[in-house]
Structure formats: C-alpha cells, structure tokens
Coordinates of C-alpha atoms and ligand atoms in Angstrom, one line a residue:
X1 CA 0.0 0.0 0.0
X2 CA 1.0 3.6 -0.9
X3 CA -0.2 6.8 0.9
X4 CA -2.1 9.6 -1.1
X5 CA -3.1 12.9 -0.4
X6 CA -6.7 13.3 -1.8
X7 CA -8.0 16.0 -0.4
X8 CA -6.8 19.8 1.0
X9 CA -9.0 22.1 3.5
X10 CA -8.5 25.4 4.2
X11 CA -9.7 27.8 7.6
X12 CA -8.9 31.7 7.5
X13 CA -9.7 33.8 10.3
X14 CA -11.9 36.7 9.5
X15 CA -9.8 39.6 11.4
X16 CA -7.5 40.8 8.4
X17 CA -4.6 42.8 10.4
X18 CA -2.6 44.9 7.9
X19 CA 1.3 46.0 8.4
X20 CA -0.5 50.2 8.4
X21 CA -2.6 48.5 11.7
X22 CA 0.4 47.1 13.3
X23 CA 2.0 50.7 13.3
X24 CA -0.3 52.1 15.8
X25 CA 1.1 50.0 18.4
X26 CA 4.4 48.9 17.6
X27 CA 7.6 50.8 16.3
X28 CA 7.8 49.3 12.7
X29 CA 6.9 50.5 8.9
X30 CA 4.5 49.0 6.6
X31 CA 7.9 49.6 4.4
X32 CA 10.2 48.0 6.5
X33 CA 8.2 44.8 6.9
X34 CA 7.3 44.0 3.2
X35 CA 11.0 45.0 2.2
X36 CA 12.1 42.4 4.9
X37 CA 9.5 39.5 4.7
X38 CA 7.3 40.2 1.4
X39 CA 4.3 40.4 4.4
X40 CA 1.2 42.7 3.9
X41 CA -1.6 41.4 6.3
X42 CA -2.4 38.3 8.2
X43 CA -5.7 37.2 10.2
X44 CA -6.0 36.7 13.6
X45 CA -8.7 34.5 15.4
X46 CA -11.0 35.8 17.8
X47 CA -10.1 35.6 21.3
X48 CA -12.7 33.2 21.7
X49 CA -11.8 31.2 19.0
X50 CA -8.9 28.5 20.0
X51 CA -6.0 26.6 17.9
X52 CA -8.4 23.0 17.4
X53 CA -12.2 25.2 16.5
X54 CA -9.5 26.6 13.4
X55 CA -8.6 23.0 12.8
X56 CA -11.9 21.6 13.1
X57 CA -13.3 24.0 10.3
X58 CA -10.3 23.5 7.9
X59 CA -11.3 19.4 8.7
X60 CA -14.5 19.9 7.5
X61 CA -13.7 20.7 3.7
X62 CA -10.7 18.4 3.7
X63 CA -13.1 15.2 5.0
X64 CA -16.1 16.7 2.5
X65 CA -13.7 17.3 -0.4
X66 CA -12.0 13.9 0.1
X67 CA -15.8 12.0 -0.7
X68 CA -15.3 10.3 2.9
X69 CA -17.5 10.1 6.2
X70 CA -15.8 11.3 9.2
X71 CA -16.1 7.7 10.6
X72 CA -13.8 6.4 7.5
X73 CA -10.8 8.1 9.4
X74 CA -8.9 5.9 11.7
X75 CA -6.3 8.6 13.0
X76 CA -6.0 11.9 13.9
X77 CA -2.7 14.1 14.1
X78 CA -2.4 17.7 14.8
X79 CA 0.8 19.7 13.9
X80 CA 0.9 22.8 16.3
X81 CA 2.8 25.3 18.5
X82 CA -0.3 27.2 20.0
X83 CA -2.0 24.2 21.2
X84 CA -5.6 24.9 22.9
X85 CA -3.9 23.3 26.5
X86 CA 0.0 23.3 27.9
X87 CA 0.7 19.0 27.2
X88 CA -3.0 17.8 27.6
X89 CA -5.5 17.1 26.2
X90 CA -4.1 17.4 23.0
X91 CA -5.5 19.4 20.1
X92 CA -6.2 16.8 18.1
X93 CA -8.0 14.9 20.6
X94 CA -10.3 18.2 20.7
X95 CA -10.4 18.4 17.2
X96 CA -11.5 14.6 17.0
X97 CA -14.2 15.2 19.7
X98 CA -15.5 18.6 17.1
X99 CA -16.1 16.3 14.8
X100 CA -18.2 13.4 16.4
X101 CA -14.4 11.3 15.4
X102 CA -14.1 8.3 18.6
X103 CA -12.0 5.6 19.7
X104 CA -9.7 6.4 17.1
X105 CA -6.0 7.5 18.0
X106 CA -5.2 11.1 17.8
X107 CA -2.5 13.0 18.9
X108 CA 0.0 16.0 18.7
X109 CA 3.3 16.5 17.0
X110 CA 5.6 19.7 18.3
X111 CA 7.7 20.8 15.3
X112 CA 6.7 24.0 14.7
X113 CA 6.6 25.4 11.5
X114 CA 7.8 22.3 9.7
X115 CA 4.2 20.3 11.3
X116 CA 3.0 19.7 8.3
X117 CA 6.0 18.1 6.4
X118 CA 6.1 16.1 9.5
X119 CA 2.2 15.1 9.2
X120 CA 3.1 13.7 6.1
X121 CA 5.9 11.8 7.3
X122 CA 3.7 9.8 10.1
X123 CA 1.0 9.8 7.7
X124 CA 2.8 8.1 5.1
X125 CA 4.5 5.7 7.9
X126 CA 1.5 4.5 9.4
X127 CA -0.4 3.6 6.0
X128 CA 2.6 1.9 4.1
X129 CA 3.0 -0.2 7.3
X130 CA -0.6 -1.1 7.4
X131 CA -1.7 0.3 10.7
X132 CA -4.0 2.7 9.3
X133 CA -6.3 3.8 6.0
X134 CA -7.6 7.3 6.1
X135 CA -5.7 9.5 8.5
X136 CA -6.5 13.3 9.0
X137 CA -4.1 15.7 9.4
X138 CA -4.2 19.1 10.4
X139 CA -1.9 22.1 10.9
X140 CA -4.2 24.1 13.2
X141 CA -2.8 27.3 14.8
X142 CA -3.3 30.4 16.8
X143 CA 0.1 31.2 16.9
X144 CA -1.2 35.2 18.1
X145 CA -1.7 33.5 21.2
X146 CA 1.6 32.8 22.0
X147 CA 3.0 35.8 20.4
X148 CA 3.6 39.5 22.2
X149 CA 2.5 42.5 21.0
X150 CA 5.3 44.3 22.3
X151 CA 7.5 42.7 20.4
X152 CA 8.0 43.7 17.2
X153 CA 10.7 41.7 15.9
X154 CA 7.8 38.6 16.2
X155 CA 4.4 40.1 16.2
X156 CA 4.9 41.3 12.5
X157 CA 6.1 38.0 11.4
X158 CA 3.0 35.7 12.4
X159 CA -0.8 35.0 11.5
X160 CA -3.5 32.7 12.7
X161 CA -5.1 29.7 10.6
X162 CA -5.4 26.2 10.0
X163 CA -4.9 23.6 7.0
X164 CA -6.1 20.0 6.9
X165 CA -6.0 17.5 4.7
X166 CA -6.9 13.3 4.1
X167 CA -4.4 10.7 3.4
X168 CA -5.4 7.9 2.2
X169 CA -4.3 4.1 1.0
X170 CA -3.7 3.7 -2.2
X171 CA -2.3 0.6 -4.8
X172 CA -1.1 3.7 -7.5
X173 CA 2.4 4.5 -6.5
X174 CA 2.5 6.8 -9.1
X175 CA -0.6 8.8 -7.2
X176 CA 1.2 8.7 -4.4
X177 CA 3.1 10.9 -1.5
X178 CA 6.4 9.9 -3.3
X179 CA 8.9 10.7 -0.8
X180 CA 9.3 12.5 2.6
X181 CA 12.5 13.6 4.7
X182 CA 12.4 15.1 8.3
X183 CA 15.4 16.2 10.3
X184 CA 16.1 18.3 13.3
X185 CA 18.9 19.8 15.3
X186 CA 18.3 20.5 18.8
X187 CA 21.9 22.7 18.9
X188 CA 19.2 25.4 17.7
X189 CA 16.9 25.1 20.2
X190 CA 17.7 28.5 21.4
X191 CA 17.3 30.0 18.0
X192 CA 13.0 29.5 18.3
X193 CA 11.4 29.1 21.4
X194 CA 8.2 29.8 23.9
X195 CA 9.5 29.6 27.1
X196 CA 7.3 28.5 30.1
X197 CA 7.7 31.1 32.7
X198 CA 5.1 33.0 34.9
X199 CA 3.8 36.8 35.1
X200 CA 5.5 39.4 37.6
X201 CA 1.6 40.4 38.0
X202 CA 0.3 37.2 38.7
X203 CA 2.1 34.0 39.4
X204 CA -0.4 31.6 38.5
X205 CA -0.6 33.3 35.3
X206 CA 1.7 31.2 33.1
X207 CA 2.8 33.7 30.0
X208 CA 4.4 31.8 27.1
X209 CA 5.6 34.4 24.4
X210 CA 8.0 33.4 21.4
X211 CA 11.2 34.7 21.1
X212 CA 13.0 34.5 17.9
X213 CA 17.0 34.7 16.5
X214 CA 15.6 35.9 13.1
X215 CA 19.0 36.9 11.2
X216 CA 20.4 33.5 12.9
X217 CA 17.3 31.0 11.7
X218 CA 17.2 33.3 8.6
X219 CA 20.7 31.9 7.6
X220 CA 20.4 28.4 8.4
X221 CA 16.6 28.2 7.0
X222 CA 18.2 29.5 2.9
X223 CA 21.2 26.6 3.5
X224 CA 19.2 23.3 5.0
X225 CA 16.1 24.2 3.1
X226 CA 18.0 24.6 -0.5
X227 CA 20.2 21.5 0.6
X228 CA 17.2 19.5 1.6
X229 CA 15.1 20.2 -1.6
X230 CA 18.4 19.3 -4.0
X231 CA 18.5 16.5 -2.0
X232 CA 14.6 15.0 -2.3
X233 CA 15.2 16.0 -6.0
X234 CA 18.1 14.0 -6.8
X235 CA 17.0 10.7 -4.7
X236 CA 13.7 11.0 -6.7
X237 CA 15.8 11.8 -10.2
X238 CA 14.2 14.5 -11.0
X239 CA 15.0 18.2 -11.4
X240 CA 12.9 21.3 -10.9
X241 CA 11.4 20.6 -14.4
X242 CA 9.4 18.0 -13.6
X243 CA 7.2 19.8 -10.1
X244 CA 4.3 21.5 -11.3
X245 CA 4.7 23.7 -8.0
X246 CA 6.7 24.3 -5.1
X247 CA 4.5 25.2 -2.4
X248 CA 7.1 26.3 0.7
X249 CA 6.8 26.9 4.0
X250 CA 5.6 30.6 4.8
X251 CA 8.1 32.5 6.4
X252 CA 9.4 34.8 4.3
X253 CA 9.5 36.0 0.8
X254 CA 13.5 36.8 0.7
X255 CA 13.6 32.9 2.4
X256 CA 11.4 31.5 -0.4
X257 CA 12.9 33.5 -3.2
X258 CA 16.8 32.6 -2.1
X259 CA 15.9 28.8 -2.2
X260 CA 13.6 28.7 -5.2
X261 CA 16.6 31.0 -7.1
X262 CA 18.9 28.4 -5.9
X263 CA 17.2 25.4 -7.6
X264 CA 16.0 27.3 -10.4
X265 CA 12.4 27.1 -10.0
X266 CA 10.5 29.7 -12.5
X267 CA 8.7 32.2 -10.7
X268 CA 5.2 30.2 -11.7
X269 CA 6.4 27.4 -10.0
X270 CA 6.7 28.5 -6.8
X271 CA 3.9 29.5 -4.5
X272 CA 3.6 32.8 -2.3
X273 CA 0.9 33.5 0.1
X274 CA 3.3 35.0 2.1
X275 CA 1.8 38.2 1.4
X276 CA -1.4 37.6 2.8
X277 CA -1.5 35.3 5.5
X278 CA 2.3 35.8 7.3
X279 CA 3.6 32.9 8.6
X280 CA 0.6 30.6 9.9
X281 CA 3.6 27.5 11.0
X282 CA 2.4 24.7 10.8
X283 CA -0.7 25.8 8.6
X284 CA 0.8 27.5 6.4
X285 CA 1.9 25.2 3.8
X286 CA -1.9 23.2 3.6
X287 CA -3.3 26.7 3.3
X288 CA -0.9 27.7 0.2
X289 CA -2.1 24.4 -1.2
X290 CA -5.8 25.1 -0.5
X291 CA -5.0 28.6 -2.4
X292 CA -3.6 26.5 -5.4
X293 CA -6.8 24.1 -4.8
X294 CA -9.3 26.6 -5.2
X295 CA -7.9 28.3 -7.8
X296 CA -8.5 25.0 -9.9
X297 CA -4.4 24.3 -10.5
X298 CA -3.8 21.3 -8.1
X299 CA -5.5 18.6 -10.4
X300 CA -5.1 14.9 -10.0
X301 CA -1.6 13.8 -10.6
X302 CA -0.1 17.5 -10.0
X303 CA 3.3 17.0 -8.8
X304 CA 3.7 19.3 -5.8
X305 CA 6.9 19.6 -3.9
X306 CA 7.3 21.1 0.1
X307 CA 9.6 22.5 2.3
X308 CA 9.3 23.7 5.6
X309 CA 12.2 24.9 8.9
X310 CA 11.0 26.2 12.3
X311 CA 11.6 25.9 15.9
X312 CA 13.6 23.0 17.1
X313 CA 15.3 23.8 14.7
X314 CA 13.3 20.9 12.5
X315 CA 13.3 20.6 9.0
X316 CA 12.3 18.9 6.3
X317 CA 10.6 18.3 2.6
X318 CA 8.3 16.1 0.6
X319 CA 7.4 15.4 -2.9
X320 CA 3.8 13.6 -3.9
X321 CA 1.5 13.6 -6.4
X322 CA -2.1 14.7 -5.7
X323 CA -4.5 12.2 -5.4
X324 CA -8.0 13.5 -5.4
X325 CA -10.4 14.8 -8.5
Ligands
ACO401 N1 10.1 47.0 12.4 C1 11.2 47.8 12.2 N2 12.5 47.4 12.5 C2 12.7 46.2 13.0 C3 11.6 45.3 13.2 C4 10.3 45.7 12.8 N3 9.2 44.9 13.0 N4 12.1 44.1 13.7 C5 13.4 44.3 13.8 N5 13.8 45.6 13.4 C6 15.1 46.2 13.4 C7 16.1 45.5 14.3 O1 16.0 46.0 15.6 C8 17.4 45.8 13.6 O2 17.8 47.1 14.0 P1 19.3 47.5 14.2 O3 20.0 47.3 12.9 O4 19.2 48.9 14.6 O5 19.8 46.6 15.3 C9 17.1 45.8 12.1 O6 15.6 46.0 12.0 C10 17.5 44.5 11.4 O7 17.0 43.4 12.2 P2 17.3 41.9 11.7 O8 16.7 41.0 12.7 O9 18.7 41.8 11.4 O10 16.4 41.9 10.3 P3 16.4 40.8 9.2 O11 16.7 41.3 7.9 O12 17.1 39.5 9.7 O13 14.8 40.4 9.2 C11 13.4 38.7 10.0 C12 14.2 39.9 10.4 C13 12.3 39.1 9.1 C14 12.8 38.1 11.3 C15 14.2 37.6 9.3 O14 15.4 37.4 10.0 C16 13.6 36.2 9.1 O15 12.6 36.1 8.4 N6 14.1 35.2 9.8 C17 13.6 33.8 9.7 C18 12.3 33.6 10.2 C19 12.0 32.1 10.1 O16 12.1 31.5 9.0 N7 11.6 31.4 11.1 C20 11.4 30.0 11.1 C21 10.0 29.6 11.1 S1 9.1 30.3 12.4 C22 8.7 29.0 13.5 O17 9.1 27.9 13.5 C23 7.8 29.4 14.6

C-alpha cells in the first residue's frame, strides 16, 4: 500500500490585520516589513476562538472534499505550537471530539513550523505499514496566542489559521506521496522558542511568548532548506522541471525566493501566500495548497513539492503527487 493525499481544506480567520494596523502599536513601517518579509496582512482568530475550533473547520472541507464520512478516518494528528492546552489534552484529541471522530487515536506532533511536512511523514509511515487507511491531518494554529505585541521583531512576522487535509491508501504508486525527509537539530533550540515562565503580576498566570533569532534562523533556514530540496530532488531523479509547484513553508518572501533561485524554480512554479496570510507555521503550507486548490491548479496527478524549517530547529521536505479529483 501507498499513501495519497486526496483532499486539502483550508480555515482563515476573519480579522484581516494589515502591516498600516500594526503601526499604531508597535515601532515598525509597513515599508520595513514587506522590504524584509514580502508580508502585507495576516488574520487573527477571535479571542474566543482557539487553535483546534481553526482545525476543526479546515477538517470539514478536507473530509467533504475527500468524498469520505468522518467515521472512515482511523487517525488523527495535529501539527501545532499554540496548542488549545499546555501537554494535555491534545489538540487533536479536541479536534476529534469537534467532529463526532471516537476511539480512534489522535494525537499531537511539536515541530513547529515544519508540522505539516512532519504530518506527512507519520501519515505516510503509518499507511505503508498497514496500521492505518484514512488519517487526518491538520496544521491548526493560533500562533497570536503565543506571540507579544510588544515585540516587534515577532508580532509582524505571524498570522492565525489552519490547514487539513486526508491521506489515504492507495495501490497507485505513481498517485502517491512519493517521498518524505524530516530532520532536526536540537543545537538550535535556542534559536525559536516559547518559554514557560510565569507573570511578575500574577504567578499563576503562566505567560508563554516566542522569542525568535531571526538573522540567525534566517541563515540556516536559505542553507538546509536549499540542501534538503536538492536533495529530495536527486534521490527521486528528478530536477525542478518536472514539479508543477513548489508550495514552501511561509516564512518569508527573501527565504522562499533565495531557495527557489537556488534550484532554479521559475517564478510560476513557486507558491507565495506569504503576502497575505504571514507565517501561519504549521498551517501555512496546507493553506498555500488550498489557495492553489481553489484556484482549480492542483488537479489529480499535479506534482507538488514542500519544504518547511522552524523551531527546534526541525526541517524537512516532501514530494507527492495529488491524489483527489
Ligand atoms: N520593524 C522595524 N524594525 C525592526 C523590526 C520591525 N518589525 N524588527 C526588527 N527591526 C530592526 C532590528 O531591531 C534591527 O535594527 P538595528 O539594525 O538597529 O539593530 C534591524 O531591524 C534589522 O533586524 P534583523 O533581525 O537583522 O532583520 P532581518 O533582515 O534579519 O529580518 C526577520 C528579520 C524578518 C525576522 C528575518 O530574520 C527572518 O525572516 N528570519 C527567519 C524567520 C523564520 O524563518 N523562522 C522559522 C519559522 S518560524 C517557527 O518555526 C515558529
């Protein structure tokens, strides 16, 4: 058995937060941040709206896109850094509760903005080895929640969102999620991180902001990412010729740009939501997909390849060919 991708969901937040909006609070530019990041607005949830109630809605299109019932799914995994709860339960157990899904397992993965490549990974894993059929997996975040508005060298960076999508067994190889490579390097821990700590004002208030070592992951992201897609390229024997698109990981249009120049992807080759939506983590690269989706250009047997660093530092990229209609 092979593992397909056959279906792709998408949930946007509708708060719209432009770079002109962030200025009233925070010492930046509108200039400054799309010269730097290629960023012009992002969304932000509600504040009653939490990490898995973004996941569940993206779920819904992916399971009613992918022709299945939501009882067809035997397993659940969530990619996320702004889970609803600190360790438990876990979002996807929410998630799977949201959408009547039982005695099924479901559970979390932490690896940041690279979630999604690492969905795929377990995804694929648990299908080829038989111990599961349809799986659902969703990059569900509300990364403003763990995010502060004081800081500017963050808050600009980041948006809210979620991305789901079916994976499914297959016997067409050639339909198939054709190859997947995760890595990590916990040197860089440092680099990316939320630390748990507790408010001066209130010591049962436990504040978890990011803090980020942008120029630092900024170097290292052009290097591993550029070495990791050569790499998924040549294993496979193929060259940038032969992906329809090259659907990154969010973070940053000079990011995306220096990698897809280094592997000579065309310019219509590679997607950018960047713009729009910030960097969503580990949403962002099913939502670029859903964008692609919608606009009627991911058709069965598309050839669609992925990369995606964050926190940890983790890594990682995958090359498949869609298998829905
Ligand atoms: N507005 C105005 N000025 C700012 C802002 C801001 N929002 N933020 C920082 N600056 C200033 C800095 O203080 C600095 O000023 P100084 O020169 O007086 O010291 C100057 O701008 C340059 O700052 P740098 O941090 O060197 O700017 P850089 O060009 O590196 O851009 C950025 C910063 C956008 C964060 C970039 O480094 C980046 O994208 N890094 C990678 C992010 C990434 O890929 N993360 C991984 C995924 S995220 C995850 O896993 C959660």
């Amino acid at each position: 058995m092979y593992a397909t991708l056959t279906s792709i969901g998408a949930y946007i937040p509708t708060k719209c937060v432009s770079n002109k909006d962030l200025e009233a609070f925070l010492d930046t530019s509108d200039e400054w941040i799309v010269k730097r990041t290629g960023i012009k607005t992002r969304y932000f949830a509600d504040s009653n709206q939490k990490s898995s109630d973004l996941g569940i809605e993206a779920a819904k299109i992916a399971l009613q896109r992918a022709n299945i019932s939501h009882k067809d799914i035997d397993l659940i995994i969530t990619a996320t850094l702004s889970p609803d709860y600190i360790n438990m339960p876990s979002t996807a157990c929410i998630i799977a509760a949201g959408l009547d899904i039982a005695n099924v397992p479901a559970f979390d993965i932490a690896a940041a903005c690279s979630g999604f490549v690492y969905l795929l990974s377990v995804a694929k894993a648990y299908i080829e080895s038989g111990m599961a059929k349809n799986i659902l997996i969703v990059g569900a975040e509300k990364v403003s929640s763990v995010l502060n508005p004081h800081d500017r060298s963050t808050y600009i960076l980041f948006g809210d969102g979620a991305g789901a999508a079916v994976i499914s067994a297959t016997k067409d190889k050639n339909l198939s999620i054709l190859d997947v490579h995760i890595s990590a390097d916990g040197q860089y821990a440092h680099y990316l991180e939320t630390p748990r700590m507790q408010s001066n004002e209130n010591e049962h208030n436990i504040v978890q902001c990011m803090s980020m070592k942008g120029s630092e992951v900024f170097k290292i992201a052009v290097a591993k990412l550029t070495s990791e897609v050569k790499d998924i390229l040549e294993r496979n024997k193929m060259t940038a010729c032969d992906i329809d698109y090259f659907v990154p990981h969010q973070a940053n249009y000079r990011i995306i740009k220096a990698v897809g120049d280094n592997l000579n992807f065309k310019n219509e080759q590679i997607v950018l939501v960047v713009e729009k939506f910030g960097n969503t983590s580990a949403a962002s690269i099913p939502m670029a997909m859903n964008i692609l989706y919608e606009e009627g250009k991911i058709k069965k047997g598309c050839t669609l390849l992925l990369d995606a660093l964050g926190g940890g530092l983790t890594w990682g990229s995958a090359l498949l060919r869609f298998g829905g209609d």
